[in-house]
Amino acid sequence: MITAERKPMEEIFHSVEPYGKILLVGCNECVTVCHAGGRKEVAMLASALRMGRLKQGAPLTVDEMTLERQCDPEYAEELALVVDQYDAVCSMACGCGVQTVAERYQGLPVLPMVNTEFMGSSEKNGVWAERCAGCGNCVLGLTGGICPIARCSKRIFNGPCGGSSKGKCEISPDVDCAWQLIWDRLKQLGQTELYSQIMAPKDWRSARDGGPRRIVREDMAI
Amino acid sequence: MAFADKLKSKSFLYLAEMETPKGVDLAAFADNGRHLKGRVDAVLVPDLSHAVMRLAALAGASVLKDLGLEVIVQFSCRDRNRLALQGDLLAAHVLGLSNVMATAGEPIEHGDQPGAKAVGDLSPAEFLEAAAGLAQGRDMGGRELVGKPKFCMGASVASFQDAAGAKAAVDQGASFLIAPPVFDLEAFAPLAAELKDCGATLIASVLLLKSVGMARYLNQNVPGVNISEATIKRIRSASDRPAECVKVAAETVQGLKELCGGALLMTAGWEDRLPQILDLATQ
Ligand code: SF4
Ligand code: SF4
C-alpha cells in the first residue's frame, strides 16, 4: 500500500490561513489503513483546525467527507455537488488522490494535508516499512523476494557494498542490510547460484527515470 | 583577454561549440581547436550533450585551454548530484577553467545509453546558487572552503524558460546568457530586445544546418524551431550544399550583430567548418 503521515500542524495552519471555509476530504483506502487520512483522521484534523482557528480569532468552517477512493475520478465526482461552497479542498489522501481532485476541480485550490511516503507494508502494529520502489521490472524472483532497490540504502545490485556489518546496513544499526537478507533467504531456498550470476546494469527506463509512466490497456478501454 | 573581461567590452563576441571526442584520440579535437585560436572569444565545451557518452567536458576544456583558448565548461545536472557538481566546480577552478554554466541535460532515453539513471539533483538555477556560494567560500552544506574559487557564470535561456527566467538567472549571478539556435532573426528580435539591458551579455546560438533533411527534422521535432521554406529551398537548389549551409549560418551571425552581444556557432560534428563560417561572418 501507499503510506503517508499527516503534515505538521504548523504547516497545515499556514496553508489554510487564507481560507474561511474548507472541505476536508479523506480516503477510505491506503491512508485509512496506515491511519493517516481516513474518516477518523479527517474528524481529528477537522476539530483541531476549528479549535485552533477559533483561538486565533479567525474561525474556520470545516466540513468533512471521506471518499471510497480519492484517486479514482468516479469517486472524486461525488464532490461535484458540494464543492462550489468552499474556498479550498484539503485532501488527506496520498498525492494521487490530491491530484485526481485537483484535476477534476480546476478552479479550486486543492491542498495536501499528508506527506505521501512510500510503498510498503506493515511490519507490526504501528510500523510500516518501504518494500517497493516501483521500478517497473521486478527482480524479486532473483533476489529471494527482497527488493535491493527499495531496501538497500544504496540501491545496489549484485551484492553488498562493503559496509554491511552483522546483518545491519552502514547507514544505521536500526536498518537491516538488504543484501544480508537476500543472501540468507537465497541460502534458505537453496538458490545461492542466483547470487553468483551477475545481473546486468539495470535498464532504468522502466522506472521513473524514463519519464512519467502510464499503463494503457486497450482491452479495458470502453 | 579573459572571457569575463570580454563580456564587459561592447564588441560582438564569437563563440564556438566543440564536442569532445567519443574516445581518447585527441588529434582532430586539438586540430580543430588550433584553427580557432585567435578567431573566437571562447570555446564552449558541452557536457555529454544529447546524453551521448564521450570524453568528460572538464578534460576537453583543459586540453583547449592548454592550446591557449578561452573556454566555457558546461555541467549537465542530469548526470551528477550536488556533491559531484560542487566538486567538479572546484576542479574547474583549479584547472584554470573559470567560465562555467549548467544545463538540465537532454533526456537520457534520447542518448546512446538509454537505460542509464538520471540524477537531476539540482536544477540549473540551483547550480548557479551553488557556484555563487562556492565563490563566497561556502558549500551547499554551509561548510567553509579553504580558498575561494572564482567563476564567470553563464546560463542557458532555455533552462530558464523565457526572458523573465533568464533575468532571474542574471540576478543569481549569470553574466552571460546563451539563447537557443536562431534561424529566424525576426522571431528572435523580441527576446533579444527584452534581454538587451538585463545586465548580462546575450549570446545567440547559430546551428549549422548540414542538410535539407536536418532542417526538416528540426522543424518537425524541436519545439520553437521554424526554418523557412525559402532557406530549405536555397540549400536544396545549391550546387554545393555544404557551402551553402555555411553561408546561411554566416548570414545569421551577421544579422545577429544588430540584435545581441554575440553568437555561439554550433556545428554538430562539422567543427572543421568553423573557420569558414567565421571568415564569412566577420567579412
Ligand atoms: S524490483 Fe522493482 S518492482 Fe520489484 S519490488 Fe523492487 S522496486 Fe518493486
Ligand atoms: S550495508 Fe547493505 S543495505 Fe546498506 S547500503 Fe550496503 S548493501 Fe545496501
Short mmCIF file of C-alpha atoms in Angstrom, two decimals, chain A residues 155 202-205 209-211, chain B residues 108-109 114-119:
data_model
loop_
_atom_site.label_atom_id
_atom_site.label_comp_id
_atom_site.label_asym_id
_atom_site.label_seq_id
_atom_site.Cartn_x
_atom_site.Cartn_y
_atom_site.Cartn_z
CA ARG A 155 20.03 0.67 -4.25
CA LYS A 202 19.59 -2.16 -14.74
CA ASP A 203 17.68 -0.51 -17.54
CA TRP A 204 16.11 2.35 -15.60
CA ARG A 205 13.77 3.32 -18.42
CA ASP A 209 13.98 7.66 -14.84
CA GLY A 210 12.36 7.09 -18.23
CA GLY A 211 9.88 9.91 -17.59
CA ILE B 108 18.72 10.05 -21.28
CA GLU B 109 16.49 7.90 -23.44
CA PRO B 114 19.12 4.85 -22.73
CA GLY B 115 18.96 2.59 -19.67
CA ALA B 116 21.05 4.94 -17.51
CA LYS B 117 19.63 6.53 -14.38
CA ALA B 118 19.09 10.27 -14.45
CA VAL B 119 20.28 12.28 -11.46
#
